[in-house]
mmCIF file of C-alpha atoms in Angstrom:
data_model
loop_
_atom_site.group_PDB
_atom_site.id
_atom_site.type_symbol
_atom_site.label_atom_id
_atom_site.label_comp_id
_atom_site.label_asym_id
_atom_site.label_seq_id
_atom_site.Cartn_x
_atom_site.Cartn_y
_atom_site.Cartn_z
ATOM 1 C CA MET A 1 3.830 -59.495 -36.175
ATOM 2 C CA SER A 2 0.057 -58.048 -36.011
ATOM 3 C CA ALA A 3 -1.180 -56.070 -33.263
ATOM 4 C CA VAL A 4 -2.507 -57.662 -30.171
ATOM 5 C CA GLY A 5 -6.516 -57.177 -30.041
ATOM 6 C CA ILE A 6 -9.136 -57.405 -27.148
ATOM 7 C CA ARG A 7 -9.788 -61.111 -28.082
ATOM 8 C CA GLN A 8 -6.269 -62.314 -27.795
ATOM 9 C CA VAL A 9 -6.080 -60.284 -24.317
ATOM 10 C CA ALA A 10 -9.682 -61.829 -23.294
ATOM 11 C CA GLU A 11 -8.163 -65.512 -24.104
ATOM 12 C CA HIS A 12 -5.037 -64.780 -22.375
ATOM 13 C CA ALA A 13 -6.967 -63.824 -19.166
ATOM 14 C CA GLY A 14 -9.478 -66.019 -19.532
ATOM 15 C CA VAL A 15 -12.393 -63.832 -19.780
ATOM 16 C CA SER A 16 -14.919 -62.485 -22.339
ATOM 17 C CA PRO A 17 -14.203 -59.719 -24.732
ATOM 18 C CA GLY A 18 -16.657 -57.656 -23.087
ATOM 19 C CA THR A 19 -15.030 -57.929 -19.545
ATOM 20 C CA VAL A 20 -11.846 -56.433 -21.129
ATOM 21 C CA SER A 21 -13.913 -53.670 -22.770
ATOM 22 C CA ASN A 22 -15.149 -52.897 -19.225
ATOM 23 C CA VAL A 23 -11.706 -52.928 -17.925
ATOM 24 C CA LEU A 24 -10.604 -50.459 -20.110
ATOM 25 C CA ASN A 25 -13.635 -48.372 -20.377
ATOM 26 C CA ARG A 26 -15.776 -48.815 -17.150
ATOM 27 C CA PRO A 27 -13.450 -50.376 -14.652
ATOM 28 C CA GLU A 28 -15.568 -49.684 -11.651
ATOM 29 C CA LYS A 29 -17.901 -52.532 -12.983
ATOM 30 C CA VAL A 30 -15.139 -55.361 -12.845
ATOM 31 C CA SER A 31 -14.417 -57.164 -9.581
ATOM 32 C CA ALA A 32 -10.712 -56.356 -8.505
ATOM 33 C CA SER A 33 -9.385 -59.639 -8.987
ATOM 34 C CA THR A 34 -10.597 -60.212 -12.718
ATOM 35 C CA ARG A 35 -9.328 -56.322 -13.172
ATOM 36 C CA ALA A 36 -6.015 -57.353 -12.134
ATOM 37 C CA ARG A 37 -5.977 -60.374 -14.436
ATOM 38 C CA VAL A 38 -6.953 -58.472 -17.368
ATOM 39 C CA GLU A 39 -4.424 -55.617 -16.565
ATOM 40 C CA ALA A 40 -1.495 -58.487 -16.286
ATOM 41 C CA ALA A 41 -2.707 -60.075 -19.605
ATOM 42 C CA ILE A 42 -2.431 -56.480 -21.151
ATOM 43 C CA ARG A 43 0.869 -56.075 -19.937
ATOM 44 C CA GLU A 44 2.215 -59.277 -20.676
ATOM 45 C CA LEU A 45 0.876 -59.252 -24.302
ATOM 46 C CA GLY A 46 1.710 -55.500 -25.055
ATOM 47 C CA PHE A 47 -1.590 -54.641 -25.957
ATOM 48 C CA VAL A 48 -2.496 -50.719 -26.929
ATOM 49 C CA ARG A 49 -6.040 -49.922 -27.364
ATOM 50 C CA HIS A 50 -7.078 -48.046 -30.387
ATOM 51 C CA ALA A 51 -8.080 -44.839 -29.064
ATOM 52 C CA SER A 52 -9.346 -43.278 -32.048
ATOM 53 C CA ALA A 53 -11.781 -46.236 -32.368
ATOM 54 C CA SER A 54 -13.155 -45.903 -28.770
ATOM 55 C CA THR A 55 -13.609 -42.302 -29.302
ATOM 56 C CA LEU A 56 -15.711 -43.015 -32.423
ATOM 57 C CA ARG A 57 -17.940 -45.446 -30.777
ATOM 58 C CA ALA A 58 -18.326 -43.444 -27.409
ATOM 59 C CA GLY A 59 -18.552 -40.031 -29.248
ATOM 60 C CA HIS A 60 -15.831 -38.837 -26.773
ATOM 61 C CA SER A 61 -12.197 -39.336 -25.418
ATOM 62 C CA LYS A 62 -10.585 -40.517 -22.182
ATOM 63 C CA THR A 63 -9.468 -37.016 -22.121
ATOM 64 C CA ILE A 64 -10.239 -33.523 -20.493
ATOM 65 C CA GLY A 65 -8.984 -30.237 -21.675
ATOM 66 C CA LEU A 66 -7.289 -27.770 -19.331
ATOM 67 C CA SER A 67 -7.161 -23.989 -20.399
ATOM 68 C CA VAL A 68 -5.070 -21.316 -18.581
ATOM 69 C CA ILE A 69 -4.401 -18.122 -19.237
ATOM 70 C CA ASP A 70 -0.365 -17.887 -18.133
ATOM 71 C CA ILE A 71 1.328 -21.172 -18.365
ATOM 72 C CA GLY A 72 4.463 -19.436 -17.266
ATOM 73 C CA ASN A 73 3.111 -18.672 -13.675
ATOM 74 C CA PRO A 74 3.560 -21.063 -10.952
ATOM 75 C CA PHE A 75 0.011 -20.550 -10.010
ATOM 76 C CA PHE A 76 -1.136 -22.649 -12.593
ATOM 77 C CA THR A 77 1.505 -25.258 -12.487
ATOM 78 C CA ASP A 78 0.271 -26.195 -9.176
ATOM 79 C CA VAL A 79 -3.684 -26.188 -10.499
ATOM 80 C CA THR A 80 -2.314 -28.504 -13.515
ATOM 81 C CA ALA A 81 -0.946 -30.797 -10.862
ATOM 82 C CA GLY A 82 -4.167 -31.098 -8.987
ATOM 83 C CA VAL A 83 -6.020 -31.419 -12.035
ATOM 84 C CA GLU A 84 -3.680 -34.057 -13.621
ATOM 85 C CA ASP A 85 -3.537 -36.110 -10.340
ATOM 86 C CA LEU A 86 -7.224 -36.602 -10.149
ATOM 87 C CA ALA A 87 -7.524 -37.244 -13.939
ATOM 88 C CA SER A 88 -4.787 -39.533 -13.580
ATOM 89 C CA ASP A 89 -6.764 -41.564 -10.767
ATOM 90 C CA ARG A 90 -9.828 -41.864 -12.974
ATOM 91 C CA GLY A 91 -8.142 -42.963 -15.985
ATOM 92 C CA TYR A 92 -8.206 -39.649 -17.919
ATOM 93 C CA ALA A 93 -5.299 -37.798 -19.741
ATOM 94 C CA VAL A 94 -5.125 -34.124 -19.608
ATOM 95 C CA LEU A 95 -4.530 -31.835 -22.685
ATOM 96 C CA LEU A 96 -2.955 -28.342 -21.584
ATOM 97 C CA SER A 97 -3.541 -25.050 -23.461
ATOM 98 C CA ASN A 98 -2.549 -21.743 -22.712
ATOM 99 C CA SER A 99 -4.554 -18.667 -23.863
ATOM 100 C CA ALA A 100 -1.781 -16.085 -22.778
ATOM 101 C CA GLY A 101 -4.764 -13.889 -21.998
ATOM 102 C CA SER A 102 -5.919 -13.626 -25.387
ATOM 103 C CA ARG A 103 -9.489 -14.398 -26.274
ATOM 104 C CA SER A 104 -8.784 -15.502 -30.030
ATOM 105 C CA LYS A 105 -6.021 -17.517 -29.038
ATOM 106 C CA GLU A 106 -8.516 -19.063 -26.179
ATOM 107 C CA GLU A 107 -11.049 -19.654 -28.802
ATOM 108 C CA ARG A 108 -8.738 -21.430 -31.210
ATOM 109 C CA ASN A 109 -7.331 -23.735 -28.376
ATOM 110 C CA LEU A 110 -10.731 -24.454 -27.192
ATOM 111 C CA LEU A 111 -11.728 -25.409 -30.979
ATOM 112 C CA VAL A 112 -8.986 -27.995 -31.082
ATOM 113 C CA LEU A 113 -9.902 -29.551 -27.891
ATOM 114 C CA ALA A 114 -13.466 -29.784 -29.058
ATOM 115 C CA GLU A 115 -11.912 -31.676 -32.365
ATOM 116 C CA GLN A 116 -10.226 -33.802 -30.100
ATOM 117 C CA ARG A 117 -13.644 -34.942 -28.530
ATOM 118 C CA VAL A 118 -12.425 -34.075 -25.054
ATOM 119 C CA ARG A 119 -14.796 -35.231 -22.473
ATOM 120 C CA GLY A 120 -14.927 -32.197 -20.487
ATOM 121 C CA VAL A 121 -12.840 -28.398 -20.248
ATOM 122 C CA LEU A 122 -11.616 -26.902 -17.153
ATOM 123 C CA ILE A 123 -10.929 -23.462 -17.979
ATOM 124 C CA THR A 124 -9.842 -19.887 -16.374
ATOM 125 C CA PRO A 125 -11.540 -17.579 -19.050
ATOM 126 C CA SER A 126 -9.240 -14.811 -20.605
ATOM 127 C CA ASP A 127 -12.627 -12.453 -20.051
ATOM 128 C CA GLU A 128 -15.764 -12.507 -19.146
ATOM 129 C CA SER A 129 -17.646 -13.290 -22.473
ATOM 130 C CA PRO A 130 -19.570 -16.455 -22.285
ATOM 131 C CA ASP A 131 -19.658 -16.981 -26.123
ATOM 132 C CA SER A 132 -16.829 -19.436 -26.484
ATOM 133 C CA LEU A 133 -17.990 -21.602 -23.370
ATOM 134 C CA ASP A 134 -21.519 -21.717 -24.559
ATOM 135 C CA ARG A 135 -20.553 -23.142 -28.023
ATOM 136 C CA LEU A 136 -18.746 -25.893 -25.936
ATOM 137 C CA ARG A 137 -21.766 -26.600 -24.308
ATOM 138 C CA ASP A 138 -23.877 -26.645 -27.702
ATOM 139 C CA ARG A 139 -21.547 -29.558 -28.724
ATOM 140 C CA GLY A 140 -22.295 -31.409 -25.482
ATOM 141 C CA ILE A 141 -18.959 -30.611 -23.754
ATOM 142 C CA ASN A 142 -19.038 -30.067 -19.898
ATOM 143 C CA VAL A 143 -17.329 -27.110 -18.631
ATOM 144 C CA VAL A 144 -15.987 -26.132 -15.315
ATOM 145 C CA LEU A 145 -14.606 -22.708 -14.522
ATOM 146 C CA VAL A 146 -11.261 -22.561 -12.465
ATOM 147 C CA ASP A 147 -10.170 -19.792 -10.398
ATOM 148 C CA HIS A 148 -13.282 -17.870 -11.685
ATOM 149 C CA PRO A 149 -16.784 -17.857 -10.128
ATOM 150 C CA ALA A 150 -19.621 -18.892 -12.131
ATOM 151 C CA HIS A 151 -22.555 -16.417 -12.398
ATOM 152 C CA ARG A 152 -25.308 -19.058 -13.269
ATOM 153 C CA PRO A 153 -26.570 -21.720 -11.493
ATOM 154 C CA ASP A 154 -26.130 -24.389 -14.058
ATOM 155 C CA GLN A 155 -22.254 -24.085 -14.072
ATOM 156 C CA CYS A 156 -19.841 -25.576 -11.904
ATOM 157 C CA SER A 157 -16.978 -23.439 -10.770
ATOM 158 C CA VAL A 158 -14.085 -23.557 -8.263
ATOM 159 C CA ALA A 159 -12.663 -20.135 -7.212
ATOM 160 C CA VAL A 160 -10.994 -18.189 -4.451
ATOM 161 C CA ASN A 161 -12.440 -15.243 -2.864
ATOM 162 C CA ASP A 162 -10.107 -12.463 -4.458
ATOM 163 C CA ILE A 163 -12.058 -9.510 -3.062
ATOM 164 C CA VAL A 164 -11.357 -10.726 0.540
ATOM 165 C CA GLY A 165 -7.796 -11.577 -0.527
ATOM 166 C CA GLY A 166 -7.083 -7.942 -1.489
ATOM 167 C CA GLN A 167 -8.995 -6.643 1.545
ATOM 168 C CA THR A 168 -6.788 -9.011 4.142
ATOM 169 C CA ALA A 169 -3.568 -7.863 2.002
ATOM 170 C CA VAL A 170 -4.237 -3.937 2.401
ATOM 171 C CA SER A 171 -5.506 -4.536 5.887
ATOM 172 C CA HIS A 172 -2.497 -5.947 6.857
ATOM 173 C CA LEU A 173 -0.222 -3.334 5.436
ATOM 174 C CA LEU A 174 -2.435 -0.697 7.396
ATOM 175 C CA SER A 175 -2.022 -2.627 10.734
ATOM 176 C CA GLY A 176 1.485 -2.249 10.172
ATOM 177 C CA GLY A 177 1.376 1.690 9.900
ATOM 178 C CA ALA A 178 1.195 1.969 6.337
ATOM 179 C CA SER A 179 -0.694 5.118 5.056
ATOM 180 C CA ARG A 180 0.206 5.717 1.209
ATOM 181 C CA ILE A 181 -0.451 2.136 -0.453
ATOM 182 C CA ALA A 182 0.212 1.480 -4.081
ATOM 183 C CA TYR A 183 -1.359 -1.254 -6.126
ATOM 184 C CA VAL A 184 0.822 -2.997 -8.633
ATOM 185 C CA THR A 185 -1.395 -5.132 -11.128
ATOM 186 C CA GLY A 186 -2.028 -6.843 -14.616
ATOM 187 C CA PRO A 187 -4.556 -5.313 -16.869
ATOM 188 C CA LEU A 188 -7.841 -4.790 -14.836
ATOM 189 C CA THR A 189 -9.851 -6.299 -17.418
ATOM 190 C CA ILE A 190 -8.545 -9.681 -15.774
ATOM 191 C CA ARG A 191 -11.215 -10.673 -13.161
ATOM 192 C CA GLN A 192 -9.121 -11.398 -10.385
ATOM 193 C CA CYS A 193 -6.916 -8.189 -10.899
ATOM 194 C CA MET A 194 -10.114 -5.928 -10.522
ATOM 195 C CA ASP A 195 -11.432 -8.153 -7.580
ATOM 196 C CA ARG A 196 -8.152 -7.660 -5.656
ATOM 197 C CA ARG A 197 -8.360 -3.983 -6.071
ATOM 198 C CA LEU A 198 -12.044 -4.115 -4.987
ATOM 199 C CA GLY A 199 -10.873 -5.542 -1.854
ATOM 200 C CA ALA A 200 -7.833 -3.257 -1.105
ATOM 201 C CA GLU A 201 -10.321 -0.319 -1.679
ATOM 202 C CA ARG A 202 -12.505 -1.861 0.800
ATOM 203 C CA ALA A 203 -10.031 -1.836 3.524
ATOM 204 C CA LEU A 204 -9.034 1.534 2.559
ATOM 205 C CA ARG A 205 -12.376 3.047 3.237
ATOM 206 C CA GLY A 206 -12.312 5.760 0.996
ATOM 207 C CA ARG A 207 -8.559 6.559 1.391
ATOM 208 C CA PRO A 208 -6.868 6.917 -2.066
ATOM 209 C CA LEU A 209 -5.210 3.812 -3.790
ATOM 210 C CA ARG A 210 -2.294 4.481 -6.071
ATOM 211 C CA THR A 211 -2.957 2.127 -8.817
ATOM 212 C CA VAL A 212 0.005 1.146 -11.476
ATOM 213 C CA GLU A 213 -1.391 -1.086 -14.123
ATOM 214 C CA MET A 214 1.125 -3.020 -16.300
ATOM 215 C CA PRO A 215 0.311 -5.132 -19.555
ATOM 216 C CA THR A 216 1.756 -8.785 -18.294
ATOM 217 C CA MET A 217 1.989 -10.114 -14.634
ATOM 218 C CA ASN A 218 5.650 -11.348 -14.475
ATOM 219 C CA PRO A 219 9.123 -10.286 -12.535
ATOM 220 C CA ARG A 220 10.143 -7.866 -15.591
ATOM 221 C CA ALA A 221 6.961 -6.152 -15.255
ATOM 222 C CA GLY A 222 7.127 -5.904 -11.579
ATOM 223 C CA GLN A 223 10.644 -4.356 -12.156
ATOM 224 C CA GLN A 224 9.110 -1.868 -14.449
ATOM 225 C CA ALA A 225 6.675 -0.849 -12.193
ATOM 226 C CA ALA A 226 9.260 -0.015 -9.609
ATOM 227 C CA GLU A 227 11.280 1.876 -11.890
ATOM 228 C CA LYS A 228 7.831 3.918 -12.639
ATOM 229 C CA LEU A 229 7.205 4.575 -8.980
ATOM 230 C CA LEU A 230 10.883 5.574 -8.493
ATOM 231 C CA SER A 231 10.695 7.830 -11.112
ATOM 232 C CA GLU A 232 7.466 9.574 -10.527
ATOM 233 C CA GLY A 233 9.020 10.379 -6.935
ATOM 234 C CA ASP A 234 6.685 10.328 -3.802
ATOM 235 C CA LEU A 235 7.189 6.945 -3.159
ATOM 236 C CA PRO A 236 4.287 5.018 -1.309
ATOM 237 C CA ASP A 237 5.220 3.363 2.242
ATOM 238 C CA ALA A 238 3.512 0.244 0.990
ATOM 239 C CA VAL A 239 2.852 -1.805 -2.047
ATOM 240 C CA PHE A 240 0.352 -4.730 -2.854
ATOM 241 C CA CYS A 241 1.000 -6.596 -5.806
ATOM 242 C CA ALA A 242 -1.515 -8.455 -7.623
ATOM 243 C CA ASN A 243 0.852 -11.655 -7.961
ATOM 244 C CA ASP A 244 4.043 -12.808 -6.377
ATOM 245 C CA LEU A 245 5.860 -12.674 -9.817
ATOM 246 C CA LEU A 246 5.112 -8.900 -9.935
ATOM 247 C CA ALA A 247 6.181 -8.755 -6.228
ATOM 248 C CA LEU A 248 9.436 -10.536 -6.823
ATOM 249 C CA GLY A 249 10.475 -7.807 -9.791
ATOM 250 C CA MET A 250 9.329 -5.151 -7.548
ATOM 251 C CA LEU A 251 11.596 -6.296 -4.968
ATOM 252 C CA ARG A 252 14.303 -6.716 -7.234
ATOM 253 C CA GLY A 253 13.744 -3.043 -8.652
ATOM 254 C CA LEU A 254 13.553 -1.416 -5.143
ATOM 255 C CA MET A 255 16.354 -3.015 -4.070
ATOM 256 C CA HIS A 256 18.662 -2.115 -7.047
ATOM 257 C CA ALA A 257 17.806 1.464 -6.381
ATOM 258 C CA GLY A 258 18.880 1.252 -2.566
ATOM 259 C CA VAL A 259 15.160 1.119 -1.231
ATOM 260 C CA ARG A 260 14.985 -1.088 1.891
ATOM 261 C CA VAL A 261 12.358 -3.621 2.130
ATOM 262 C CA PRO A 262 10.380 -3.414 4.436
ATOM 263 C CA ASP A 263 12.094 -0.483 6.275
ATOM 264 C CA ASP A 264 11.616 2.063 3.588
ATOM 265 C CA ILE A 265 8.592 0.173 1.657
ATOM 266 C CA ALA A 266 6.620 -2.834 2.924
ATOM 267 C CA LEU A 267 5.536 -5.434 0.283
ATOM 268 C CA ILE A 268 3.227 -8.047 -0.217
ATOM 269 C CA GLY A 269 2.341 -10.377 -3.237
ATOM 270 C CA TYR A 270 -0.369 -12.861 -3.971
ATOM 271 C CA ASP A 271 -0.655 -16.593 -4.520
ATOM 272 C CA ASP A 272 2.232 -17.650 -2.321
ATOM 273 C CA ILE A 273 4.313 -19.380 -4.859
ATOM 274 C CA ASP A 274 7.257 -21.489 -3.636
ATOM 275 C CA PHE A 275 9.737 -18.574 -4.645
ATOM 276 C CA ALA A 276 8.114 -16.237 -2.120
ATOM 277 C CA ALA A 277 9.600 -17.846 0.586
ATOM 278 C CA ALA A 278 13.003 -18.115 -1.008
ATOM 279 C CA SER A 279 13.556 -14.759 -2.555
ATOM 280 C CA ALA A 280 16.254 -12.259 -1.088
ATOM 281 C CA VAL A 281 13.806 -10.679 1.515
ATOM 282 C CA SER A 282 11.235 -13.390 2.102
ATOM 283 C CA LEU A 283 7.867 -12.447 0.539
ATOM 284 C CA THR A 284 4.555 -11.877 2.609
ATOM 285 C CA SER A 285 1.649 -12.929 0.320
ATOM 286 C CA ILE A 286 -1.770 -14.192 0.437
ATOM 287 C CA ARG A 287 -2.016 -17.947 0.025
ATOM 288 C CA GLN A 288 -4.341 -19.884 -2.175
ATOM 289 C CA PRO A 289 -5.093 -23.388 -2.130
ATOM 290 C CA THR A 290 -3.669 -23.950 -5.660
ATOM 291 C CA TYR A 291 -3.394 -27.906 -5.835
ATOM 292 C CA GLN A 292 -6.904 -28.081 -4.461
ATOM 293 C CA LEU A 293 -8.393 -25.979 -6.727
ATOM 294 C CA GLY A 294 -7.285 -28.296 -9.521
ATOM 295 C CA ARG A 295 -8.092 -31.280 -7.876
ATOM 296 C CA VAL A 296 -11.593 -30.317 -7.034
ATOM 297 C CA ALA A 297 -12.599 -28.617 -10.205
ATOM 298 C CA ALA A 298 -11.243 -32.068 -12.144
ATOM 299 C CA GLU A 299 -13.751 -33.889 -9.760
ATOM 300 C CA LEU A 300 -16.555 -31.674 -10.235
ATOM 301 C CA LEU A 301 -15.781 -31.740 -14.026
ATOM 302 C CA LEU A 302 -15.713 -35.692 -14.149
ATOM 303 C CA ASP A 303 -18.962 -36.185 -11.803
ATOM 304 C CA GLU A 304 -20.825 -34.221 -14.442
ATOM 305 C CA CYS A 305 -19.590 -36.313 -17.199
ATOM 306 C CA ASP A 306 -20.122 -39.742 -15.685
ATOM 307 C CA ASN A 307 -23.213 -38.782 -13.696
ATOM 308 C CA PRO A 308 -25.369 -36.344 -15.790
ATOM 309 C CA GLY A 309 -28.624 -37.520 -14.091
ATOM 310 C CA THR A 310 -27.725 -37.291 -10.552
ATOM 311 C CA HIS A 311 -24.946 -34.436 -10.728
ATOM 312 C CA ALA A 312 -25.701 -31.367 -8.623
ATOM 313 C CA HIS A 313 -24.046 -28.063 -9.905
ATOM 314 C CA GLN A 314 -21.577 -26.273 -7.297
ATOM 315 C CA GLN A 315 -19.911 -23.009 -6.966
ATOM 316 C CA ILE A 316 -17.302 -23.793 -4.565
ATOM 317 C CA MET A 317 -15.409 -20.449 -2.897
ATOM 318 C CA PHE A 318 -12.345 -21.069 -1.066
ATOM 319 C CA GLN A 319 -11.030 -18.485 1.484
ATOM 320 C CA PRO A 320 -7.403 -16.890 1.128
ATOM 321 C CA GLU A 321 -4.901 -16.996 4.013
ATOM 322 C CA LEU A 322 -2.507 -14.241 4.584
ATOM 323 C CA ILE A 323 1.394 -15.575 5.161
ATOM 324 C CA VAL A 324 3.454 -13.190 7.029
ATOM 325 C CA ARG A 325 7.210 -12.942 6.143
ATOM 326 C CA GLU A 326 10.102 -10.375 6.468
ATOM 327 C CA SER A 327 8.823 -8.153 3.516
ATOM 328 C CA THR A 328 5.993 -6.707 5.874
ATOM 329 C CA ARG A 329 7.935 -7.145 9.303
#
C-alpha cells in the first residue's frame, strides 16, 4: 500500500492541497472548521508528513533546540516542561541536549542542532564566551538565553536575579542570628554560582564569607562539602548552598555526623525543587519560577522566528522568593 499524500488528504477533506499545506505549516491562516475537517482526514487516512522534504523547502524544521548545563538537576526538568508545553501548543517539537557544563560538549551539541535545521535554540550557556552562539546567529538560527541575562540589546533572555537571591538567602540567615556563614557552591566559573556569592557578600557588608567550592552541584558533592567543613573544625553556624541538591547532600552529611539542623547549623538552599519540602528536615530555599522561565523563553524564541519584522528583543528578569521551612527555624 502506497503512502498517503497531501492530495489524497485534500480530496478526502474536500479542500485544495494548498489548504492542507497551510493546516500543516501555517494553521493560523485556516478557519477553525476547515482545519478540523483537514485534521480529521489526516487521522482517518493515517497521513504522516515528510519532515525532511518540508525542512528542505522551508530551510528549517518544526523543531527548536534546548541546551541545558545539568539535565540531572530538577530545576532544568521544570524549565524543560515549560519550554515543551509552549512549543507543543505552537506545533513544535523540542530537541534536548545536555552540555554537563562542558564548553566543548556544548559546541558539539549546538552543531548537531544546526545540522537538524532547528528553527531556533534556547540555551543556558556553559560559560560567558559568545563564540558558539555567534556562529548559530551567523547561520540564521535565533537564540534566546535561559537562566542567563543578555549583555547585548539585540539578544532575548529570561533569567532570575541571582544577586538578589544570594542577598535574600544570607539576610535571612543573619536575621536568625547567624554570624559565621559558609557558602557551598559549584564552580565559580558558572555565572549563577558567582552571582549568588556576590549577593551573599552584599548582605554581609564586609564580614567574612567562608566559601567551599565543589567541582559538581549534586547531593554527593554536598555531602563531601559537609565532610570537609567537619574535618576543618570551627564549624559555621549557618550554610548557604548554591542549589538544593548541594543542600540536601549537606543535610545528609551533617545529620550523619550528629550535627543538628537547624539547632547547631542553619541551612538554606536555592531553586526550591520538589524534594526540598520532603527532606528529613524540610529545606528553606530560594524559589525560582522555573516552569515560567522555560515557557516565556520559548514564547520569545518563537515570536522572533515567526515575526522577525516586528519582534522586539526583551531581557526579562524575574525576582526570586524566599521559602522558609524547618532548616532555618
